[in-house]
Every structure is written in structure tokens, then in C-alpha cells.
Amino acid sequence: MNIAKAKIKPRREEIDDKYKWKLEDMYQSMDLWEKDFEKVKSLLPKIDEYRGRLSENGNVLLEALKLSDEISCISEKLYVYGRMKRDEDNTNPNSQSIADRVMGLYTKVNAALSFFVPEIIRIPEEILKDFILNVPDLKVYEFYLKEIIRQKKHVLSEKEEEILALASEIAQAPKDIFTMLNNADMKFPIIKDENNEDVELTNGNFIKFLRSKDRRVRTEAFHALYSSYIDKKNTLAATLSGSVKKSRFFATVRKYDSAIQASLDSDNIPLDVYDNLIKTVNDNMRLLHRYLRLRKKALKLDELHMYDLYVPIVDQPDKTIPYEEALEIVKEGVSPLGKEYIELLDNAFKSGWIDVYENIGKTSGAYSWGAYGTHPYVLLNYQGTLNDVFTIAHEMGHALHTHYTNISQPYINSGYKIFVAEVASTVNESLLMKYMLRKATDKQEKAYLMNMYLEEFRTTLFRQVMFAEFEKIIHQKAKDEEALTAEEFSNIYKGLNEKYYGAEVFIDSEISMEWSRIPHFYNSFYVYKYATGLSAASSISMQILEEGEPAVRRYIDFLKSGNSDYPLEILKKAGVDLSTPKPIEDAMRMFEGILFELEELIG
């Protein structure tokens, strides 16, 4: 093996600046970052002057809330900058230092503000209403105050809240350890690509190899990647177990019956929504099994393996889509959202919102993030595949959701819930897919796109619900005080794969370790929102295409809503009711309709 000739990831400085995000739009220099860092430290003693005084009158409460917003807004900006700077290159010690420092400051801020909620809770509701009535500027905080009252029984004493705030940095340890292990310290083998050239396997290019038409390549990539995780299985099990125990600890001290109840309550989501999702998907597993039978037939395989699940089942000319071309495709795809939306999107593409290419030490995957008062940012690891084009549409859905919210809502209501976040991203994907299907000029191209659409359902609905079921099981085991070892995680995960993929797929032993490389498991009970988001987005995108401008207005209003109401209520205003199984059932019917068409096309 000639490592010298292997395609190794570039260093960050080797990438053209036009493909890097402009973090200087947040802070033009580290001196300015340091200035804000010191400003937050200087404001912390001032907030303490309001301790014990929030119930005095409405004006005092308003002053305290405004100061709290100022501190939180600046510290959030510091935090986002610090973490994103580290995400550029996790091996850079300076970036690690910035991220560590700001995490320490964030802990102090949370501790300093920890008396707010306990004090507000002690104010009688009638007096709070009187404050809002007599001090008009408090109206901005009405929903915030309403939420505090709703969760009253789960808020602890002022001293206990301060202790929990101080513990937050320690509680972050399992996720931080996993992040560093997964993105900086984990080393993967070099494999042979389709051209028999040496290529370094990474988290960023793994799925690209699994989509290879060359079965040798995807088999080699699959076994090579999981061999690295198997080598670290006990460490990875310890970090995930620690994260589960962290969630259990915070749920218990806040007087919740379970970690799942604590997580869902933050969005005011009934447990029925989670359970209905799992049940509805389980009740429709026959559709997934039917699709897998079609996949095996189309690939002409005697046996379908886990590494055969991502390769397109319809031949497509092997081409790399240049990044600039991908941007134009995305703009055309989401054009039904109107002129204003497209102009905003075009500006984002030209103004340093996006970090495009993979480099040594860069955090894998993709995300959108930002801070109030600055434009959002998007991290990509663009490889030039069609899936990467959809990733751009997805993450820009998040970014423009953030943009619309930030320009429409005050800081206190700007942090929209994750439950609605995946709707915006998936609406973009859905519109892009429908555009490309309409644009398809021949039977093969249409079949390829249909396969891709079905894959979105398989990975975003079926697979994420399998993840959600895995989370529910392991957190229940933690509640029952059962051991969570690498073997236990793997046995549970293998069993779920057997249930979801049925007799249609050979369950390769390595897939039992997939739990060890899923970063979302470190944000407990997050992944189910991808599935509810897909269901809601399918409905909204259809409304946009069928109704036009009225549906677009409803949707843009949804994007502007931020955290001004409960997620389920905001979605109802957009025309979707996720308190019932109907949106999930409708998504299943859509999946079945596309599957039927593809069966007809490719026989």
C-alpha cells in the first residue's frame, strides 16, 4: 500500500478562503472576542444585584430580564464562535483552548442566572399578570413567563438550581469526549476506491463509499470503518452510558418520571406523540420490507447486506456535481418559496455563511448554527454527490429558518424548538426532490430520483424511529438500574435491526456497533424529531405546490414564529397536527405511492 499516493484530507490552510465560512462576521479579531468575554464577566456581578428583588414590581423584573438577555446574547455569541472555531479543526490546540474557556464562562453565566426561574415561580400568577398589564414592555416576555409557570413543579430551589448550573460543564463531558474521539483521535484504515487507488476512510466520505456501485468498495469501507469502532467499543460504551446516566440524573432531580418525559416536556410534547410515532412506523414495517425486496431484486443480489442499503438501485452516470452547480440546483428547487426566499438564499451563498469542504480535524457531518444578531452559518463536508446537494438544501432550510426568526422575534423568543427545526430543513429537501422529479427527462433518471426519495423516507422516518426506539430502551434500562455495557448496547441494537429490516437483509455483525458512532444519541430523544419533521414537511410542501402563495405565506409566518408558542400549536397554524398519528400515516401512504411507481418503472 502506497500511503504517499493515498488521497489524504487537506490541511485547513490548503483550502481556498472562498469555500470557508466567515467567522469574522461574528468577531473580526480575537481582541473583540476577548472584549466581549470580559464584558460578560463584568456584567455578572450586576445581575446579582437583582437577586431577591424580582417580585418587587414590574419595572424591576423588566430591568432584570433585559440584563439577563444582554448577558445571554453575548455569551451565546462567544460560545457559538468558540465551538465553531474548534469545529474547523479539532486538532488545533488554540481552538480547543477557546472552546474550553467559553464553556467555563457559559457555566458561570448559567450559575449567575440560575436564581431567575425559582424567584419568578414564587411570584403569584395574579401578580405576574398585573406586572405585564402595567408594564407594557413586559409583554415581550409573556410566553417565557407562561412557560416558567407551566413547568413550576420541575424547578428546584435557587441554591439547587445554582448547583445544577455549575454541574453543566461536567455533564457535558460524555459528549465532549465522544466528539474528540470521533473527530480527532479516531483513525480509520486506508482503502482502495473504485479506481483501485488508496483513499483515507473518514466519517465524511464513508457514506459516499457505501453508495459505490462497486460492491467490493462498499464492503471494504463497511468492515474497515466498524473495525475502528469495535477496537474502541468499551470506551464508546462508557461515554454513551455516561450520557444516558446524565439525562437520568437531571430528570430525577427535576422530579420527572423518566428522562424521556423530561426531554419531551421541554417542548410541551405529550409522550403519546413519541409512542404513536413508534407504533405507526412499526405497524407499517411491511412497506419497508417490500422496498427492501425491490432493492434486492434491482441489485440482482442473492443476499442483501447492511452495506447494500445505500447504493442506488438504478444506474446513474457517475459524476461529481461541482459545488457552484449544486447551489444553482438548490435555488431552482426551492423557488416555489418565492422571490424573497431565493434572494436571501443567494445572498447566503455569496456571503460566507458556508464552510464547504472537509479538512484534517474538521468536525464530520453537517449542521447549521449561529447566534442572535449575526447571520447563521452552515458546516458541510461536501463531496460532490447528489446527496450532498440535498444536504445543502437541508442545512439552508435550517439557516433561513434561523434568519427569519431572528429578524422577527426578540431574543427571548428567538430560540425555536428542535421539534420544529427539522420541518424547515425537510421542506427544502421535499421541494427540491419534487422539482428534480418534474425535471427528469427519461425513465431511468426518474427511477433514480424515486429511489432517492424512498431512501429519504427509509433513513429519516424508518431509521430515525429505530434510533428513537433504541433510545427509549436504553434509557428505560438506566431507569431500571441495569448495566449498559458495549455488549448490552450491541445486543439491543442488533435486535432492532432484525425487527426493522426483517428477513430481507442479512444483519452483518458489525452493524451491532452502529450505536457507537451516532452523535445524536448524546442529545437524548432528539432523533424522533427528524421523523415528525419529515411527516410535517411532506404535508407543508404539498400545500405549497398545490395552493401557491397562501401556503407560502403560512409557511413563512411559521418560519418567523420562533419560540413564541408551543411547537405543536405553531405547526397547527401551518396546517399540520402532529398530536395525532395522521401526519405519520399520510407520510407512509406517500412512501407507498412512490414505491408502487418505482416498482412499475423497474419491474
mmCIF file with all atom_site columns, N, CA and C in Angstrom, residues 9-10 12 15 19 87-88 183 202-206 208 323 354-367 378-385 387-389 391-392 395:
data_model
loop_
_atom_site.group_PDB
_atom_site.id
_atom_site.type_symbol
_atom_site.label_atom_id
_atom_site.label_alt_id
_atom_site.label_comp_id
_atom_site.label_asym_id
_atom_site.label_entity_id
_atom_site.label_seq_id
_atom_site.pdbx_PDB_ins_code
_atom_site.Cartn_x
_atom_site.Cartn_y
_atom_site.Cartn_z
_atom_site.occupancy
_atom_site.B_iso_or_equiv
_atom_site.pdbx_formal_charge
_atom_site.auth_seq_id
_atom_site.auth_comp_id
_atom_site.auth_asym_id
_atom_site.auth_atom_id
_atom_site.pdbx_PDB_model_num
ATOM 1   N N  . LYS A 1 9   ? -6.927  13.840 3.331  1.00 0.00 ? 9   LYS A N  1
ATOM 2   C CA . LYS A 1 9   ? -7.633  15.110 3.544  1.00 0.00 ? 9   LYS A CA 1
ATOM 3   C C  . LYS A 1 9   ? -6.634  16.262 3.601  1.00 0.00 ? 9   LYS A C  1
ATOM 4   N N  . PRO A 1 10  ? -6.985  17.418 3.035  1.00 0.00 ? 10  PRO A N  1
ATOM 5   C CA . PRO A 1 10  ? -6.084  18.569 3.083  1.00 0.00 ? 10  PRO A CA 1
ATOM 6   C C  . PRO A 1 10  ? -6.055  19.214 4.460  1.00 0.00 ? 10  PRO A C  1
ATOM 7   N N  . ARG A 1 12  ? -6.352  22.639 6.710  1.00 0.00 ? 12  ARG A N  1
ATOM 8   C CA . ARG A 1 12  ? -7.312  23.735 6.562  1.00 0.00 ? 12  ARG A CA 1
ATOM 9   C C  . ARG A 1 12  ? -6.740  24.881 5.730  1.00 0.00 ? 12  ARG A C  1
ATOM 10  N N  . ILE A 1 15  ? -7.158  25.003 1.830  1.00 0.00 ? 15  ILE A N  1
ATOM 11  C CA . ILE A 1 15  ? -8.455  25.214 1.192  1.00 0.00 ? 15  ILE A CA 1
ATOM 12  C C  . ILE A 1 15  ? -8.646  26.700 0.874  1.00 0.00 ? 15  ILE A C  1
ATOM 13  N N  . TYR A 1 19  ? -14.261 29.073 0.054  1.00 0.00 ? 19  TYR A N  1
ATOM 14  C CA . TYR A 1 19  ? -15.036 27.908 0.469  1.00 0.00 ? 19  TYR A CA 1
ATOM 15  C C  . TYR A 1 19  ? -15.091 27.754 1.993  1.00 0.00 ? 19  TYR A C  1
ATOM 16  N N  . ASP A 1 87  ? -14.623 23.468 15.587 1.00 0.00 ? 87  ASP A N  1
ATOM 17  C CA . ASP A 1 87  ? -15.126 22.542 14.573 1.00 0.00 ? 87  ASP A CA 1
ATOM 18  C C  . ASP A 1 87  ? -14.359 22.650 13.256 1.00 0.00 ? 87  ASP A C  1
ATOM 19  N N  . GLU A 1 88  ? -13.748 23.800 13.009 1.00 0.00 ? 88  GLU A N  1
ATOM 20  C CA . GLU A 1 88  ? -12.911 23.945 11.809 1.00 0.00 ? 88  GLU A CA 1
ATOM 21  C C  . GLU A 1 88  ? -11.759 22.941 11.822 1.00 0.00 ? 88  GLU A C  1
ATOM 22  N N  . ASN A 1 183 ? -13.878 12.664 16.126 1.00 0.00 ? 183 ASN A N  1
ATOM 23  C CA . ASN A 1 183 ? -13.441 13.605 15.098 1.00 0.00 ? 183 ASN A CA 1
ATOM 24  C C  . ASN A 1 183 ? -11.937 13.878 15.076 1.00 0.00 ? 183 ASN A C  1
ATOM 25  N N  . THR A 1 202 ? -12.891 8.143  6.036  1.00 0.00 ? 202 THR A N  1
ATOM 26  C CA . THR A 1 202 ? -13.255 9.113  7.071  1.00 0.00 ? 202 THR A CA 1
ATOM 27  C C  . THR A 1 202 ? -14.750 9.016  7.330  1.00 0.00 ? 202 THR A C  1
ATOM 28  N N  . ASN A 1 203 ? -15.178 9.619  8.430  1.00 0.00 ? 203 ASN A N  1
ATOM 29  C CA . ASN A 1 203 ? -16.615 9.712  8.667  1.00 0.00 ? 203 ASN A CA 1
ATOM 30  C C  . ASN A 1 203 ? -17.297 10.500 7.558  1.00 0.00 ? 203 ASN A C  1
ATOM 31  N N  . GLY A 1 204 ? -16.566 11.460 6.998  1.00 0.00 ? 204 GLY A N  1
ATOM 32  C CA . GLY A 1 204 ? -17.137 12.308 5.967  1.00 0.00 ? 204 GLY A CA 1
ATOM 33  C C  . GLY A 1 204 ? -17.366 11.596 4.651  1.00 0.00 ? 204 GLY A C  1
ATOM 34  N N  . ASN A 1 205 ? -16.485 10.659 4.272  1.00 0.00 ? 205 ASN A N  1
ATOM 35  C CA . ASN A 1 205 ? -16.643 10.006 2.966  1.00 0.00 ? 205 ASN A CA 1
ATOM 36  C C  . ASN A 1 205 ? -17.203 8.584  3.062  1.00 0.00 ? 205 ASN A C  1
ATOM 37  N N  . PHE A 1 206 ? -17.504 8.125  4.267  1.00 0.00 ? 206 PHE A N  1
ATOM 38  C CA . PHE A 1 206 ? -17.969 6.753  4.458  1.00 0.00 ? 206 PHE A CA 1
ATOM 39  C C  . PHE A 1 206 ? -19.237 6.458  3.652  1.00 0.00 ? 206 PHE A C  1
ATOM 40  N N  . LYS A 1 208 ? -20.351 7.981  1.090  1.00 0.00 ? 208 LYS A N  1
ATOM 41  C CA . LYS A 1 208 ? -20.040 8.015  -0.347 1.00 0.00 ? 208 LYS A CA 1
ATOM 42  C C  . LYS A 1 208 ? -19.570 6.645  -0.813 1.00 0.00 ? 208 LYS A C  1
ATOM 43  N N  . TYR A 1 323 ? -19.578 22.246 -6.712 1.00 0.00 ? 323 TYR A N  1
ATOM 44  C CA . TYR A 1 323 ? -20.283 22.957 -5.648 1.00 0.00 ? 323 TYR A CA 1
ATOM 45  C C  . TYR A 1 323 ? -21.132 24.109 -6.190 1.00 0.00 ? 323 TYR A C  1
ATOM 46  N N  . ILE A 1 354 ? -21.154 29.610 4.607  1.00 0.00 ? 354 ILE A N  1
ATOM 47  C CA . ILE A 1 354 ? -20.960 28.157 4.499  1.00 0.00 ? 354 ILE A CA 1
ATOM 48  C C  . ILE A 1 354 ? -19.479 27.768 4.519  1.00 0.00 ? 354 ILE A C  1
ATOM 49  N N  . ASP A 1 355 ? -19.158 26.720 5.300  1.00 0.00 ? 355 ASP A N  1
ATOM 50  C CA . ASP A 1 355 ? -17.832 26.091 5.283  1.00 0.00 ? 355 ASP A CA 1
ATOM 51  C C  . ASP A 1 355 ? -17.976 24.793 4.500  1.00 0.00 ? 355 ASP A C  1
ATOM 52  N N  . VAL A 1 356 ? -17.372 24.725 3.329  1.00 0.00 ? 356 VAL A N  1
ATOM 53  C CA . VAL A 1 356 ? -17.770 23.743 2.324  1.00 0.00 ? 356 VAL A CA 1
ATOM 54  C C  . VAL A 1 356 ? -17.073 22.389 2.436  1.00 0.00 ? 356 VAL A C  1
ATOM 55  N N  . TYR A 1 357 ? -15.732 22.390 2.410  1.00 0.00 ? 357 TYR A N  1
ATOM 56  C CA . TYR A 1 357 ? -15.016 21.138 2.195  1.00 0.00 ? 357 TYR A CA 1
ATOM 57  C C  . TYR A 1 357 ? -14.407 20.555 3.480  1.00 0.00 ? 357 TYR A C  1
ATOM 58  N N  . GLU A 1 358 ? -14.165 19.260 3.412  1.00 0.00 ? 358 GLU A N  1
ATOM 59  C CA . GLU A 1 358 ? -13.558 18.519 4.521  1.00 0.00 ? 358 GLU A CA 1
ATOM 60  C C  . GLU A 1 358 ? -12.080 18.877 4.642  1.00 0.00 ? 358 GLU A C  1
ATOM 61  N N  . ASN A 1 359 ? -11.575 18.953 5.857  1.00 0.00 ? 359 ASN A N  1
ATOM 62  C CA . ASN A 1 359 ? -10.127 19.101 6.075  1.00 0.00 ? 359 ASN A CA 1
ATOM 63  C C  . ASN A 1 359 ? -9.732  18.318 7.325  1.00 0.00 ? 359 ASN A C  1
ATOM 64  N N  . ILE A 1 360 ? -8.453  18.153 7.515  1.00 0.00 ? 360 ILE A N  1
ATOM 65  C CA . ILE A 1 360 ? -7.962  17.401 8.673  1.00 0.00 ? 360 ILE A CA 1
ATOM 66  C C  . ILE A 1 360 ? -8.493  18.044 9.956  1.00 0.00 ? 360 ILE A C  1
ATOM 67  N N  . GLY A 1 361 ? -9.100  17.221 10.801 1.00 0.00 ? 361 GLY A N  1
ATOM 68  C CA . GLY A 1 361 ? -9.577  17.678 12.102 1.00 0.00 ? 361 GLY A CA 1
ATOM 69  C C  . GLY A 1 361 ? -10.944 18.323 12.100 1.00 0.00 ? 361 GLY A C  1
ATOM 70  N N  . LYS A 1 362 ? -11.503 18.561 10.917 1.00 0.00 ? 362 LYS A N  1
ATOM 71  C CA . LYS A 1 362 ? -12.810 19.225 10.850 1.00 0.00 ? 362 LYS A CA 1
ATOM 72  C C  . LYS A 1 362 ? -13.906 18.281 11.348 1.00 0.00 ? 362 LYS A C  1
ATOM 73  N N  . THR A 1 363 ? -14.868 18.835 12.077 1.00 0.00 ? 363 THR A N  1
ATOM 74  C CA . THR A 1 363 ? -15.989 18.042 12.574 1.00 0.00 ? 363 THR A CA 1
ATOM 75  C C  . THR A 1 363 ? -16.736 17.429 11.394 1.00 0.00 ? 363 THR A C  1
ATOM 76  N N  . SER A 1 364 ? -17.086 16.162 11.513 1.00 0.00 ? 364 SER A N  1
ATOM 77  C CA . SER A 1 364 ? -17.747 15.457 10.420 1.00 0.00 ? 364 SER A CA 1
ATOM 78  C C  . SER A 1 364 ? -19.216 15.860 10.312 1.00 0.00 ? 364 SER A C  1
ATOM 79  N N  . GLY A 1 365 ? -19.838 15.434 9.212  1.00 0.00 ? 365 GLY A N  1
ATOM 80  C CA . GLY A 1 365 ? -21.265 15.669 9.037  1.00 0.00 ? 365 GLY A CA 1
ATOM 81  C C  . GLY A 1 365 ? -21.575 17.067 8.552  1.00 0.00 ? 365 GLY A C  1
ATOM 82  N N  . ALA A 1 366 ? -22.753 17.548 8.925  1.00 0.00 ? 366 ALA A N  1
ATOM 83  C CA . ALA A 1 366 ? -23.205 18.870 8.504  1.00 0.00 ? 366 ALA A CA 1
ATOM 84  C C  . ALA A 1 366 ? -24.142 19.424 9.560  1.00 0.00 ? 366 ALA A C  1
ATOM 85  N N  . TYR A 1 367 ? -24.145 20.747 9.703  1.00 0.00 ? 367 TYR A N  1
ATOM 86  C CA . TYR A 1 367 ? -25.081 21.384 10.615 1.00 0.00 ? 367 TYR A CA 1
ATOM 87  C C  . TYR A 1 367 ? -25.257 22.844 10.257 1.00 0.00 ? 367 TYR A C  1
ATOM 88  N N  . VAL A 1 378 ? -23.356 27.511 8.174  1.00 0.00 ? 378 VAL A N  1
ATOM 89  C CA . VAL A 1 378 ? -23.583 26.118 7.796  1.00 0.00 ? 378 VAL A CA 1
ATOM 90  C C  . VAL A 1 378 ? -22.239 25.424 7.642  1.00 0.00 ? 378 VAL A C  1
ATOM 91  N N  . LEU A 1 379 ? -22.079 24.290 8.298  1.00 0.00 ? 379 LEU A N  1
ATOM 92  C CA . LEU A 1 379 ? -20.900 23.439 8.133  1.00 0.00 ? 379 LEU A CA 1
ATOM 93  C C  . LEU A 1 379 ? -21.264 22.288 7.210  1.00 0.00 ? 379 LEU A C  1
ATOM 94  N N  . LEU A 1 380 ? -20.463 22.102 6.170  1.00 0.00 ? 380 LEU A N  1
ATOM 95  C CA . LEU A 1 380 ? -20.609 20.974 5.251  1.00 0.00 ? 380 LEU A CA 1
ATOM 96  C C  . LEU A 1 380 ? -19.305 20.196 5.197  1.00 0.00 ? 380 LEU A C  1
ATOM 97  N N  . ASN A 1 381 ? -19.382 19.000 4.628  1.00 0.00 ? 381 ASN A N  1
ATOM 98  C CA . ASN A 1 381 ? -18.185 18.260 4.211  1.00 0.00 ? 381 ASN A CA 1
ATOM 99  C C  . ASN A 1 381 ? -18.483 17.779 2.789  1.00 0.00 ? 381 ASN A C  1
ATOM 100 N N  . TYR A 1 382 ? -18.548 18.733 1.865  1.00 0.00 ? 382 TYR A N  1
ATOM 101 C CA . TYR A 1 382 ? -19.069 18.498 0.519  1.00 0.00 ? 382 TYR A CA 1
ATOM 102 C C  . TYR A 1 382 ? -18.171 17.561 -0.283 1.00 0.00 ? 382 TYR A C  1
ATOM 103 N N  . GLN A 1 383 ? -18.794 16.502 -0.837 1.00 0.00 ? 383 GLN A N  1
ATOM 104 C CA . GLN A 1 383 ? -18.058 15.510 -1.622 1.00 0.00 ? 383 GLN A CA 1
ATOM 105 C C  . GLN A 1 383 ? -18.474 15.492 -3.083 1.00 0.00 ? 383 GLN A C  1
ATOM 106 N N  . GLY A 1 384 ? -19.512 16.273 -3.445 1.00 0.00 ? 384 GLY A N  1
ATOM 107 C CA . GLY A 1 384 ? -19.926 16.348 -4.843 1.00 0.00 ? 384 GLY A CA 1
ATOM 108 C C  . GLY A 1 384 ? -20.984 15.358 -5.264 1.00 0.00 ? 384 GLY A C  1
ATOM 109 N N  . THR A 1 385 ? -21.599 14.658 -4.316 1.00 0.00 ? 385 THR A N  1
ATOM 110 C CA . THR A 1 385 ? -22.656 13.709 -4.663 1.00 0.00 ? 385 THR A CA 1
ATOM 111 C C  . THR A 1 385 ? -24.009 14.420 -4.705 1.00 0.00 ? 385 THR A C  1
ATOM 112 N N  . ASN A 1 387 ? -26.509 13.500 -3.030 1.00 0.00 ? 387 ASN A N  1
ATOM 113 C CA . ASN A 1 387 ? -26.926 13.605 -1.631 1.00 0.00 ? 387 ASN A CA 1
ATOM 114 C C  . ASN A 1 387 ? -26.369 14.857 -0.976 1.00 0.00 ? 387 ASN A C  1
ATOM 115 N N  . ASP A 1 388 ? -25.166 15.252 -1.373 1.00 0.00 ? 388 ASP A N  1
ATOM 116 C CA . ASP A 1 388 ? -24.582 16.471 -0.831 1.00 0.00 ? 388 ASP A CA 1
ATOM 117 C C  . ASP A 1 388 ? -25.361 17.707 -1.272 1.00 0.00 ? 388 ASP A C  1
ATOM 118 N N  . VAL A 1 389 ? -25.934 17.647 -2.482 1.00 0.00 ? 389 VAL A N  1
ATOM 119 C CA . VAL A 1 389 ? -26.774 18.754 -2.951 1.00 0.00 ? 389 VAL A CA 1
ATOM 120 C C  . VAL A 1 389 ? -28.004 18.877 -2.041 1.00 0.00 ? 389 VAL A C  1
ATOM 121 N N  . THR A 1 391 ? -28.103 17.895 1.000  1.00 0.00 ? 391 THR A N  1
ATOM 122 C CA . THR A 1 391 ? -27.624 18.367 2.304  1.00 0.00 ? 391 THR A CA 1
ATOM 123 C C  . THR A 1 391 ? -27.561 19.895 2.332  1.00 0.00 ? 391 THR A C  1
ATOM 124 N N  . ILE A 1 392 ? -27.140 20.499 1.229  1.00 0.00 ? 392 ILE A N  1
ATOM 125 C CA . ILE A 1 392 ? -27.128 21.968 1.154  1.00 0.00 ? 392 ILE A CA 1
ATOM 126 C C  . ILE A 1 392 ? -28.538 22.508 1.340  1.00 0.00 ? 392 ILE A C  1
ATOM 127 N N  . GLU A 1 395 ? -29.578 22.007 5.114  1.00 0.00 ? 395 GLU A N  1
ATOM 128 C CA . GLU A 1 395 ? -28.963 22.915 6.089  1.00 0.00 ? 395 GLU A CA 1
ATOM 129 C C  . GLU A 1 395 ? -29.349 24.381 5.842  1.00 0.00 ? 395 GLU A C  1
#
